[in-house]
CSV table of C-alpha atoms and ligand atoms in Angstrom, one decimal:
chain,number,residue,atom,x,y,z
A,1,MET,CA,20.9,-45.2,16.5
A,2,ILE,CA,18.5,-43.8,13.8
A,3,LYS,CA,18.3,-45.9,10.6
A,4,MET,CA,17.3,-43.5,7.9
A,5,ILE,CA,16.4,-44.5,4.4
A,6,ASN,CA,17.5,-41.8,2.0
A,7,ILE,CA,15.5,-42.1,-1.3
A,8,VAL,CA,17.1,-40.7,-4.5
A,9,GLY,CA,16.2,-41.3,-8.1
A,10,ALA,CA,16.5,-38.2,-10.3
A,11,ARG,CA,19.7,-36.2,-10.9
A,12,PRO,CA,19.0,-33.3,-8.6
A,13,GLN,CA,18.1,-35.7,-5.7
A,14,ILE,CA,21.5,-37.4,-6.0
A,15,ILE,CA,23.2,-34.0,-5.9
A,16,LYS,CA,21.1,-33.0,-2.9
A,17,ALA,CA,22.0,-36.3,-1.2
A,18,ALA,CA,25.6,-35.3,-1.2
A,19,ALA,CA,24.9,-32.5,1.3
A,20,ILE,CA,23.1,-34.8,3.7
A,21,SER,CA,25.6,-37.6,3.4
A,22,ARG,CA,28.5,-35.2,4.0
A,23,ALA,CA,26.8,-33.8,7.2
A,24,ILE,CA,26.1,-37.3,8.5
A,25,LYS,CA,29.7,-38.5,7.7
A,26,ASN,CA,31.3,-35.4,9.3
A,27,PHE,CA,29.2,-34.9,12.4
A,28,PHE,CA,26.5,-37.4,13.0
A,29,SER,CA,27.7,-40.9,12.1
A,30,ASP,CA,27.3,-42.0,15.7
A,31,ARG,CA,23.6,-41.1,15.7
A,32,ILE,CA,22.4,-41.7,12.1
A,33,THR,CA,23.0,-44.6,9.8
A,34,GLU,CA,21.9,-43.7,6.3
A,35,VAL,CA,20.8,-46.4,3.8
A,36,ILE,CA,20.6,-44.9,0.3
A,37,VAL,CA,17.9,-46.4,-1.9
A,38,HIS,CA,18.0,-45.4,-5.6
A,39,THR,CA,14.7,-45.8,-7.5
A,40,GLY,CA,16.5,-45.9,-10.8
A,41,GLN,CA,14.4,-43.1,-12.2
A,42,HIS,CA,17.6,-41.8,-13.8
A,43,TYR,CA,20.0,-44.4,-15.0
A,44,ASP,CA,22.4,-43.1,-17.7
A,45,SER,CA,25.8,-42.8,-16.1
A,46,ASN,CA,26.0,-39.0,-16.7
A,47,MET,CA,22.6,-38.7,-14.9
A,48,THR,CA,23.6,-40.7,-11.8
A,49,THR,CA,26.9,-42.6,-11.4
A,50,VAL,CA,29.0,-39.5,-12.2
A,51,PHE,CA,27.5,-37.7,-9.2
A,52,PHE,CA,28.1,-40.5,-6.8
A,53,ASN,CA,31.7,-40.7,-7.9
A,54,GLU,CA,32.4,-36.9,-8.1
A,55,LEU,CA,30.6,-35.9,-4.9
A,56,LEU,CA,31.7,-38.8,-2.8
A,57,ILE,CA,28.2,-40.0,-2.0
A,58,PRO,CA,28.1,-43.5,-0.5
A,59,LYS,CA,27.0,-46.0,-3.0
A,60,GLU,CA,23.3,-47.0,-2.8
A,61,LYS,CA,22.5,-50.2,-0.9
A,62,ILE,CA,19.7,-51.0,-3.3
A,63,ASN,CA,18.8,-49.9,-6.8
A,64,LEU,CA,15.2,-50.5,-7.7
A,65,LYS,CA,15.9,-50.1,-11.5
A,66,VAL,CA,12.5,-48.8,-12.3
A,67,GLY,CA,13.7,-46.8,-15.3
A,68,SER,CA,11.5,-44.6,-17.5
A,69,GLY,CA,7.8,-44.9,-18.1
A,70,SER,CA,4.5,-43.0,-17.9
A,71,HIS,CA,3.8,-41.4,-14.5
A,72,ALA,CA,1.5,-44.2,-13.5
A,73,VAL,CA,3.8,-47.0,-14.5
A,74,GLN,CA,6.9,-45.4,-13.1
A,75,THR,CA,5.3,-44.4,-9.8
A,76,ALA,CA,3.5,-47.7,-9.3
A,77,SER,CA,6.5,-49.8,-9.9
A,78,MET,CA,8.5,-47.7,-7.5
A,79,MET,CA,5.8,-48.1,-4.9
A,80,ILE,CA,5.8,-51.8,-5.1
A,81,LYS,CA,9.5,-52.1,-4.8
A,82,ILE,CA,9.9,-49.4,-2.1
A,83,ALA,CA,7.2,-51.2,0.0
A,84,ASP,CA,9.4,-54.4,0.0
A,85,VAL,CA,12.5,-52.3,1.0
A,86,LEU,CA,10.8,-50.6,3.9
A,87,MET,CA,9.3,-53.9,5.2
A,88,ASN,CA,12.8,-55.6,5.1
A,89,GLU,CA,14.9,-52.7,6.3
A,90,LYS,CA,12.5,-51.5,9.0
A,91,PRO,CA,13.9,-47.9,9.1
A,92,THR,CA,13.2,-45.3,11.8
A,93,CYS,CA,12.4,-42.8,9.1
A,94,VAL,CA,12.5,-42.1,5.4
A,95,LEU,CA,14.0,-39.0,3.9
A,96,VAL,CA,12.8,-37.7,0.5
A,97,TYR,CA,13.9,-34.7,-1.6
A,98,GLY,CA,12.0,-32.3,-3.8
A,99,ASP,CA,9.1,-33.2,-6.0
A,100,THR,CA,9.8,-36.0,-8.4
A,101,ASN,CA,7.9,-39.3,-8.9
A,102,SER,CA,10.5,-40.9,-6.7
A,103,THR,CA,9.5,-38.5,-3.9
A,104,LEU,CA,5.8,-39.2,-4.4
A,105,ALA,CA,6.2,-43.0,-4.5
A,106,ALA,CA,8.2,-43.1,-1.4
A,107,ALA,CA,5.9,-40.8,0.5
A,108,LEU,CA,2.8,-42.7,-0.4
A,109,VAL,CA,4.3,-46.0,0.6
A,110,ALA,CA,6.0,-44.9,3.8
A,111,SER,CA,2.9,-43.1,5.1
A,112,LYS,CA,0.8,-46.3,4.9
A,113,ILE,CA,3.3,-48.6,6.6
A,114,PRO,CA,3.6,-46.2,8.5
A,115,VAL,CA,7.2,-44.8,8.6
A,116,PRO,CA,7.7,-41.1,9.4
A,117,ILE,CA,8.7,-39.1,6.4
A,118,ILE,CA,11.2,-36.3,6.3
A,119,HIS,CA,10.7,-34.0,3.4
A,120,VAL,CA,13.6,-31.8,2.3
A,121,GLU,CA,12.6,-28.9,0.1
A,122,ALA,CA,9.1,-28.8,1.5
A,123,GLY,CA,6.6,-25.9,1.0
A,124,LEU,CA,7.3,-25.0,-2.6
A,125,ARG,CA,4.3,-24.2,-4.7
A,126,ASN,CA,3.7,-22.7,-8.2
A,127,PHE,CA,0.0,-23.0,-7.8
A,128,LYS,CA,-0.5,-24.9,-11.1
A,129,LYS,CA,-1.6,-28.5,-10.8
A,130,LYS,CA,-1.0,-29.1,-14.5
A,131,TYR,CA,2.6,-29.7,-13.5
A,132,PRO,CA,3.2,-33.2,-12.0
A,133,GLU,CA,5.8,-31.7,-9.6
A,134,GLU,CA,3.2,-29.5,-8.0
A,135,ILE,CA,1.0,-32.6,-7.2
A,136,ASN,CA,4.0,-34.5,-5.9
A,137,ARG,CA,5.0,-31.6,-3.6
A,138,ILE,CA,1.5,-31.1,-2.2
A,139,VAL,CA,1.0,-34.8,-1.5
A,140,CYS,CA,4.4,-35.3,0.0
A,141,ASP,CA,4.1,-32.3,2.3
A,142,HIS,CA,0.8,-33.4,3.6
A,143,LEU,CA,2.1,-36.9,4.4
A,144,SER,CA,5.4,-35.8,6.1
A,145,THR,CA,6.3,-35.6,9.8
A,146,LEU,CA,9.3,-33.3,9.5
A,147,LEU,CA,9.1,-30.6,6.7
A,148,PHE,CA,12.4,-28.7,6.0
A,149,VAL,CA,11.6,-25.6,4.1
A,150,PRO,CA,14.3,-23.7,2.1
A,151,THR,CA,12.5,-20.3,1.8
A,152,ILE,CA,10.3,-17.9,3.7
A,153,HIS,CA,7.8,-18.2,0.8
A,154,GLY,CA,7.7,-21.9,1.4
A,155,CYS,CA,6.9,-21.4,5.1
A,156,ARG,CA,4.1,-19.1,4.1
A,157,ASN,CA,2.7,-21.6,1.6
A,158,LEU,CA,2.5,-24.2,4.3
A,159,THR,CA,0.9,-22.0,6.9
A,160,ASN,CA,-1.7,-21.0,4.3
A,161,GLU,CA,-2.4,-24.8,4.0
A,162,GLY,CA,-3.0,-25.1,7.7
A,163,PHE,CA,0.5,-26.1,8.9
A,164,LYS,CA,1.7,-24.4,12.0
A,165,ILE,CA,5.3,-23.2,12.3
A,166,SER,CA,6.5,-24.6,15.6
A,167,ASP,CA,9.5,-26.3,16.8
A,168,TRP,CA,7.7,-29.4,18.2
A,169,GLY,CA,10.7,-31.5,17.3
A,170,ARG,CA,10.4,-34.5,19.6
A,171,GLN,CA,6.7,-34.3,19.9
A,172,SER,CA,6.2,-34.4,16.1
A,173,ASN,CA,4.1,-37.3,14.9
A,174,PHE,CA,2.1,-38.4,11.8
A,175,ASP,CA,-0.8,-36.1,12.8
A,176,GLN,CA,1.3,-33.3,14.2
A,177,PRO,CA,4.1,-32.4,11.8
A,178,SER,CA,6.8,-29.9,12.4
A,179,ILE,CA,8.0,-27.4,9.8
A,180,PHE,CA,11.4,-25.8,9.9
A,181,PHE,CA,12.9,-23.0,7.9
A,182,CYS,CA,16.4,-24.2,7.2
A,183,GLY,CA,17.8,-22.8,4.0
A,184,ASP,CA,18.7,-24.7,0.9
A,185,ILE,CA,21.0,-27.8,0.9
A,186,MET,CA,21.8,-26.9,-2.8
A,187,TYR,CA,23.3,-23.7,-1.4
A,188,ASP,CA,25.4,-25.8,1.0
A,189,ASN,CA,26.7,-27.7,-2.1
A,190,SER,CA,27.3,-24.7,-4.2
A,191,ILE,CA,29.7,-23.3,-1.5
A,192,PHE,CA,31.3,-26.6,-0.6
A,193,PHE,CA,32.1,-27.7,-4.2
A,194,LEU,CA,33.0,-24.4,-5.9
A,195,GLU,CA,36.7,-24.4,-5.1
A,196,GLN,CA,37.0,-28.1,-6.2
A,197,ALA,CA,35.2,-27.2,-9.5
A,198,LYS,CA,37.7,-24.4,-10.1
A,199,LYS,CA,40.6,-26.7,-9.5
A,200,LYS,CA,39.4,-29.9,-11.1
A,201,SER,CA,36.9,-29.0,-13.9
A,202,ILE,CA,38.4,-28.6,-17.4
A,203,ILE,CA,35.1,-28.0,-19.0
A,204,LEU,CA,35.9,-24.5,-20.2
A,205,GLU,CA,39.1,-25.7,-21.9
A,206,ARG,CA,37.2,-28.7,-23.3
A,207,LEU,CA,34.6,-26.5,-24.9
A,208,GLY,CA,37.2,-23.9,-26.0
A,209,ILE,CA,35.6,-21.1,-24.0
A,210,LYS,CA,38.3,-20.3,-21.4
A,211,ASN,CA,38.5,-16.5,-21.1
A,212,GLN,CA,35.6,-16.1,-23.5
A,213,LYS,CA,32.2,-14.6,-22.7
A,214,PHE,CA,29.3,-17.2,-23.0
A,215,ILE,CA,25.8,-17.8,-22.1
A,216,LEU,CA,24.7,-21.1,-20.4
A,217,ALA,CA,21.3,-22.7,-21.2
A,218,THR,CA,19.5,-25.8,-20.0
A,219,ILE,CA,16.1,-27.1,-21.1
A,220,HIS,CA,14.3,-30.2,-19.9
A,221,ARG,CA,10.7,-29.5,-18.9
A,222,PRO,CA,8.1,-31.4,-21.0
A,223,HIS,CA,6.3,-28.2,-21.5
A,224,ASN,CA,9.3,-27.0,-23.5
A,225,THR,CA,10.6,-30.3,-25.0
A,226,ASP,CA,7.3,-31.9,-26.0
A,227,TYR,CA,5.7,-29.0,-27.9
A,228,VAL,CA,7.3,-28.2,-31.3
A,229,LYS,CA,6.1,-24.6,-31.0
A,230,ASN,CA,7.7,-24.0,-27.6
A,231,LEU,CA,11.1,-25.7,-28.4
A,232,SER,CA,11.2,-23.8,-31.7
A,233,ALA,CA,10.5,-20.5,-30.0
A,234,ILE,CA,13.2,-21.0,-27.5
A,235,PHE,CA,15.8,-22.0,-30.1
A,236,SER,CA,14.7,-19.0,-32.4
A,237,ALA,CA,15.4,-16.7,-29.4
A,238,PHE,CA,18.8,-18.3,-28.9
A,239,ASP,CA,19.6,-18.0,-32.6
A,240,PHE,CA,18.7,-14.3,-32.6
A,241,ILE,CA,20.6,-13.4,-29.4
A,242,SER,CA,23.7,-15.3,-30.1
A,243,LYS,CA,24.1,-13.8,-33.6
A,244,LYS,CA,23.2,-10.3,-32.6
A,245,ASP,CA,25.5,-10.2,-29.6
A,246,ASP,CA,28.2,-12.4,-31.1
A,247,ILE,CA,28.2,-14.7,-28.1
A,248,LYS,CA,28.4,-18.5,-27.7
A,249,LEU,CA,25.6,-20.4,-26.0
A,250,ILE,CA,26.6,-23.5,-24.2
A,251,ILE,CA,23.7,-25.9,-23.9
A,252,PRO,CA,24.2,-29.2,-21.9
A,253,LEU,CA,21.1,-31.2,-22.5
A,254,HIS,CA,19.1,-33.6,-20.4
A,255,PRO,CA,18.5,-36.9,-22.2
A,256,ARG,CA,14.8,-36.1,-22.5
A,257,THR,CA,15.7,-33.1,-24.7
A,258,LEU,CA,18.4,-34.9,-26.6
A,259,HIS,CA,15.9,-37.7,-27.5
A,260,VAL,CA,13.5,-35.0,-28.8
A,261,LEU,CA,16.1,-33.3,-30.9
A,262,HIS,CA,17.2,-36.6,-32.5
A,263,ASN,CA,13.7,-38.0,-33.1
A,264,SER,CA,11.1,-35.3,-33.4
A,265,GLY,CA,11.9,-34.1,-36.9
A,266,ASN,CA,11.6,-30.5,-35.7
A,267,ASP,CA,12.9,-28.7,-38.8
A,268,ILE,CA,13.1,-25.3,-37.3
A,269,VAL,CA,15.3,-26.4,-34.4
A,270,GLN,CA,17.4,-28.7,-36.6
A,271,ASN,CA,18.1,-25.9,-39.0
A,272,ILE,CA,19.1,-23.5,-36.3
A,273,ILE,CA,21.4,-26.1,-34.6
A,274,GLU,CA,23.0,-27.0,-37.9
A,275,ARG,CA,23.6,-23.5,-39.1
A,276,ASN,CA,24.3,-21.4,-36.0
A,277,LYS,CA,28.0,-21.7,-35.1
A,278,TYR,CA,27.4,-20.0,-31.7
A,279,LEU,CA,25.3,-22.8,-30.3
A,280,LYS,CA,27.2,-25.6,-28.6
A,281,ILE,CA,25.0,-28.6,-27.6
A,282,THR,CA,26.5,-31.2,-25.3
A,283,ASP,CA,25.4,-34.1,-23.3
A,284,SER,CA,24.6,-33.5,-19.6
A,285,VAL,CA,27.8,-32.6,-17.7
A,286,SER,CA,29.0,-33.5,-14.3
A,287,TYR,CA,28.1,-31.3,-11.3
A,288,LEU,CA,31.6,-29.8,-11.0
A,289,ASP,CA,31.6,-29.0,-14.7
A,290,MET,CA,28.1,-27.6,-14.4
A,291,ILE,CA,28.9,-25.2,-11.5
A,292,ARG,CA,32.1,-24.2,-13.2
A,293,LEU,CA,30.0,-23.2,-16.3
A,294,GLU,CA,27.5,-21.4,-14.1
A,295,GLU,CA,29.9,-19.3,-12.2
A,296,SER,CA,31.8,-18.4,-15.5
A,297,ALA,CA,28.7,-17.6,-17.6
A,298,GLU,CA,27.5,-14.1,-18.4
A,299,LEU,CA,23.9,-15.1,-18.0
A,300,ILE,CA,21.8,-18.3,-17.7
A,301,PHE,CA,18.7,-19.4,-19.5
A,302,THR,CA,17.0,-22.3,-17.8
A,303,ASP,CA,13.8,-24.2,-16.9
A,304,SER,CA,15.5,-26.1,-14.2
A,305,GLY,CA,14.6,-25.5,-10.6
A,306,GLY,CA,18.2,-26.3,-9.4
A,307,VAL,CA,20.0,-24.3,-12.1
A,308,GLN,CA,17.9,-21.1,-11.5
A,309,LYS,CA,18.9,-21.1,-7.8
A,310,GLU,CA,22.5,-21.9,-8.7
A,311,ALA,CA,22.4,-18.8,-10.9
A,312,TYR,CA,21.5,-16.8,-7.8
A,313,PHE,CA,24.2,-18.5,-5.7
A,314,TYR,CA,26.8,-17.5,-8.2
A,315,ASN,CA,25.4,-14.0,-8.7
A,316,LYS,CA,24.3,-14.5,-12.3
A,317,PRO,CA,21.2,-13.0,-14.0
A,318,VAL,CA,18.8,-15.6,-15.3
A,319,VAL,CA,16.0,-15.8,-17.8
A,320,LEU,CA,13.4,-18.5,-16.9
A,321,LEU,CA,12.1,-20.6,-19.8
A,322,MET,CA,8.9,-21.2,-17.8
A,323,GLU,CA,5.8,-19.2,-17.0
A,324,GLU,CA,5.9,-19.7,-13.3
A,325,THR,CA,8.5,-20.7,-10.7
A,326,PRO,CA,8.1,-21.9,-7.1
A,327,TRP,CA,11.3,-20.0,-6.4
A,328,VAL,CA,9.5,-16.7,-6.4
A,329,GLU,CA,12.1,-14.8,-4.5
A,330,LEU,CA,14.4,-15.1,-7.5
A,331,VAL,CA,12.0,-13.0,-9.5
A,332,GLU,CA,11.4,-10.6,-6.6
A,333,THR,CA,15.1,-9.9,-6.2
A,334,GLY,CA,15.4,-9.2,-10.0
A,335,CYS,CA,17.9,-12.1,-10.4
A,336,ALA,CA,15.4,-13.9,-12.5
A,337,MET,CA,12.9,-12.8,-15.2
A,338,ILE,CA,10.2,-14.9,-16.8
A,339,GLY,CA,10.8,-15.5,-20.5
A,340,GLY,CA,8.5,-18.5,-20.8
A,341,SER,CA,8.6,-20.2,-24.2
A,342,ASP,CA,7.8,-17.2,-26.3
A,343,SER,CA,10.7,-15.9,-28.5
A,344,GLU,CA,9.9,-12.2,-28.1
A,345,LYS,CA,9.5,-12.5,-24.4
A,346,ILE,CA,12.7,-14.4,-24.0
A,347,ILE,CA,14.6,-11.9,-26.1
A,348,ASN,CA,13.2,-8.9,-24.1
A,349,ALA,CA,13.9,-10.6,-20.8
A,350,TYR,CA,17.5,-11.3,-22.0
A,351,TYR,CA,18.2,-7.7,-22.8
A,352,THR,CA,16.6,-6.5,-19.6
A,353,GLN,CA,18.7,-9.0,-17.5
A,354,LYS,CA,21.9,-8.4,-19.4
A,355,ASN,CA,21.7,-4.7,-18.8
A,356,LYS,CA,20.7,-4.9,-15.1
A,357,ARG,CA,23.2,-3.5,-12.7
A,358,ASN,CA,21.3,-3.4,-9.5
A,359,ILE,CA,20.6,-7.0,-8.5
A,360,VAL,CA,21.3,-7.5,-4.8
A,361,PHE,CA,22.2,-11.1,-4.1
A,362,GLU,CA,21.3,-11.3,-0.4
A,363,LYS,CA,21.7,-14.5,1.6
A,364,ILE,CA,18.1,-15.7,1.3
A,365,TYR,CA,18.9,-19.4,1.1
A,366,GLY,CA,20.4,-19.9,4.5
A,367,ASP,CA,23.9,-20.0,5.8
A,368,GLY,CA,25.4,-23.0,3.8
A,369,HIS,CA,24.8,-25.4,6.8
A,370,ALA,CA,21.2,-26.5,6.0
A,371,ALA,CA,22.1,-30.2,6.0
A,372,GLU,CA,23.6,-30.0,9.5
A,373,PHE,CA,20.5,-28.3,10.8
A,374,ILE,CA,18.3,-31.0,9.2
A,375,CYS,CA,20.4,-33.8,10.8
A,376,LYS,CA,20.2,-32.1,14.2
A,377,LYS,CA,16.5,-31.9,14.0
A,378,ILE,CA,16.2,-35.5,12.9
A,379,ILE,CA,18.3,-36.6,15.9
A,380,GLU,CA,16.2,-34.5,18.3
A,381,THR,CA,13.0,-36.0,16.9
A,382,PHE,CA,13.8,-39.6,16.5
A,383,ASP,CA,16.8,-40.5,18.7
A,384,VAL,CA,14.9,-41.2,21.9
B,1,UD1,C1,12.3,-35.7,-13.7
B,1,UD1,C2,11.3,-35.0,-12.7
B,1,UD1,C3,11.5,-33.5,-12.8
B,1,UD1,C4,13.0,-33.1,-12.6
B,1,UD1,C5,13.9,-33.9,-13.5
B,1,UD1,C6,15.3,-33.7,-13.1
B,1,UD1,C7,9.2,-36.2,-12.4
B,1,UD1,C8,7.8,-36.2,-12.7
B,1,UD1,N1,10.0,-35.3,-13.1
B,1,UD1,O1,12.0,-35.3,-15.0
B,1,UD1,O2,10.7,-32.9,-11.8
B,1,UD1,O3,13.1,-31.8,-12.8
B,1,UD1,O4,13.7,-35.3,-13.3
B,1,UD1,O5,16.2,-34.0,-14.1
B,1,UD1,O6,9.7,-37.0,-11.6
B,1,UD1,N2,16.0,-40.4,-19.7
B,1,UD1,C9,17.1,-41.0,-20.2
B,1,UD1,N3,18.0,-41.4,-19.3
B,1,UD1,C10,18.0,-41.2,-18.0
B,1,UD1,C11,16.8,-40.5,-17.5
B,1,UD1,C12,15.9,-40.1,-18.4
B,1,UD1,O7,17.2,-41.3,-21.4
B,1,UD1,O8,18.9,-41.5,-17.2
B,1,UD1,C13,15.0,-39.9,-20.7
B,1,UD1,C14,13.9,-41.0,-21.0
B,1,UD1,O9,13.6,-40.9,-22.3
B,1,UD1,C15,12.7,-40.6,-20.1
B,1,UD1,C16,12.9,-39.1,-20.1
B,1,UD1,O10,14.3,-38.8,-20.1
B,1,UD1,O11,11.5,-41.0,-20.6
B,1,UD1,C17,12.3,-38.4,-18.9
B,1,UD1,O12,12.8,-38.9,-17.7
B,1,UD1,P1,11.9,-38.9,-16.3
B,1,UD1,O13,12.7,-39.3,-15.2
B,1,UD1,O14,10.6,-39.6,-16.6
B,1,UD1,O15,11.5,-37.3,-16.2
B,1,UD1,P2,12.5,-36.1,-16.2
B,1,UD1,O16,12.2,-35.2,-17.4
B,1,UD1,O17,13.9,-36.5,-16.0
B,2,UDP,N1,23.2,-30.3,-13.5
B,2,UDP,C1,24.4,-31.0,-13.8
B,2,UDP,N2,24.7,-31.2,-15.1
B,2,UDP,C2,23.9,-30.8,-16.1
B,2,UDP,C3,22.7,-30.1,-15.8
B,2,UDP,C4,22.4,-29.9,-14.5
B,2,UDP,O1,25.1,-31.4,-12.9
B,2,UDP,O2,24.2,-31.0,-17.3
B,2,UDP,C5,22.9,-30.1,-12.1
B,2,UDP,C6,22.7,-28.7,-11.7
B,2,UDP,O3,23.9,-28.0,-11.4
B,2,UDP,C7,21.7,-28.7,-10.5
B,2,UDP,C8,20.9,-30.0,-10.8
B,2,UDP,O4,21.6,-30.7,-11.8
B,2,UDP,O5,22.5,-29.0,-9.3
B,2,UDP,C9,19.6,-29.6,-11.4
B,2,UDP,O6,18.9,-30.7,-11.9
B,2,UDP,P1,17.8,-30.7,-13.0
B,2,UDP,O7,18.0,-29.5,-13.8
B,2,UDP,O8,17.9,-32.0,-13.7
B,2,UDP,O9,16.4,-30.8,-12.3
B,2,UDP,P2,15.6,-29.8,-11.4
B,2,UDP,O10,16.4,-29.0,-10.5
B,2,UDP,O11,14.9,-28.9,-12.4
B,2,UDP,O12,14.6,-30.6,-10.8
């Protein structure tokens, strides 16, 4: 039996964990025992508990309760606590998702014990090391034994860094990693949960937008939240577009952004929010509510990695509130256009995207069974 520690910490990792847990429960519970360890990077109930309950994820065995802090404090305190967990639990392998500080901390610790690391969402790059996520991805990829890559671009990035695409599976080891193109587990979730969202979510009624056209927006990157100029430019663009097109903007906000709105004294943004009746700001919503909003929206503005892909999954045009994305295929297909944090660029991108009729949403993120594929490869590799 494989004992796999599954590390989660930030909202998107909990959502991704739903796909792996579901695959284990439905098909592989006789071969893999998963032990969920939550670093506590996210801790508000609408950033964590809501997803465990709604997506039926087994409760974490251990919560390290690290909370918020600088990169150094947060990562270091996770590392100390994860080391204890790995020494006590003695797992066969550790699975990590994506590119957060929780991913980095677990990878650094596991690699030195050593315990083999499985990296889900490997290979992504935006080639800008000023973003902490880029550093976390690179380090984690280069410490992992099994790398599961959601996109063709991701495979190319890894081969450019010296990885070889080969299905070594069982022969993989610390010095001979295997990389697999497997599709995106978030795509698995977007298919699996859509019908439930349509049946159970009452978010459209709650926000009074049932049968109304609306735009959805999310903002949480420090580059946007922590610079008055950038947040003001984004909200100025929202102000212009919503009034000109007579359309509501629904904006569920990450706690990071809500803290900034409440505490920064940014008069430009405050004025816009107080006076513009089209802008509806809410706390973060549950996953079922979020995908209901996504699949009902006319268009999406976002700086979220997950939300931009979900826009594609639900065939919605998207304007990216960031200058570069590791999900380059979204831009190549025309689904996404870069708006950055420049009002004029965001407005121009919006009108281009709004009027586009020729986006082809091909199946570039796998077949909706990425999590099962990942579990099979884990079993082939570690269940000896
Ligand atoms: C983290 C990830 C980012 C990911 C995002 C997903 C890193 C370096 N960044 O960014 O890649 O896109 O999660 O959401 O790991 N806060 C709360 N309550 C919470 C969680 C956070 O109030 O439950 C507030 C705190 O003020 C905290 C701030 O949000 O300081 C930022 O949280 P943190 O986890 O450090 O980074 P994120 O912006 O969430
Ligand atoms: N999400 C959610 N509620 C929200 C905003 C986002 O459930 O209010 C979900 C979204 O559907 C996606 C994931 O959170 O599955 C994306 O996480 P986030 O934007 O926090 O991080 P990123 O993907 O940028 O790392």
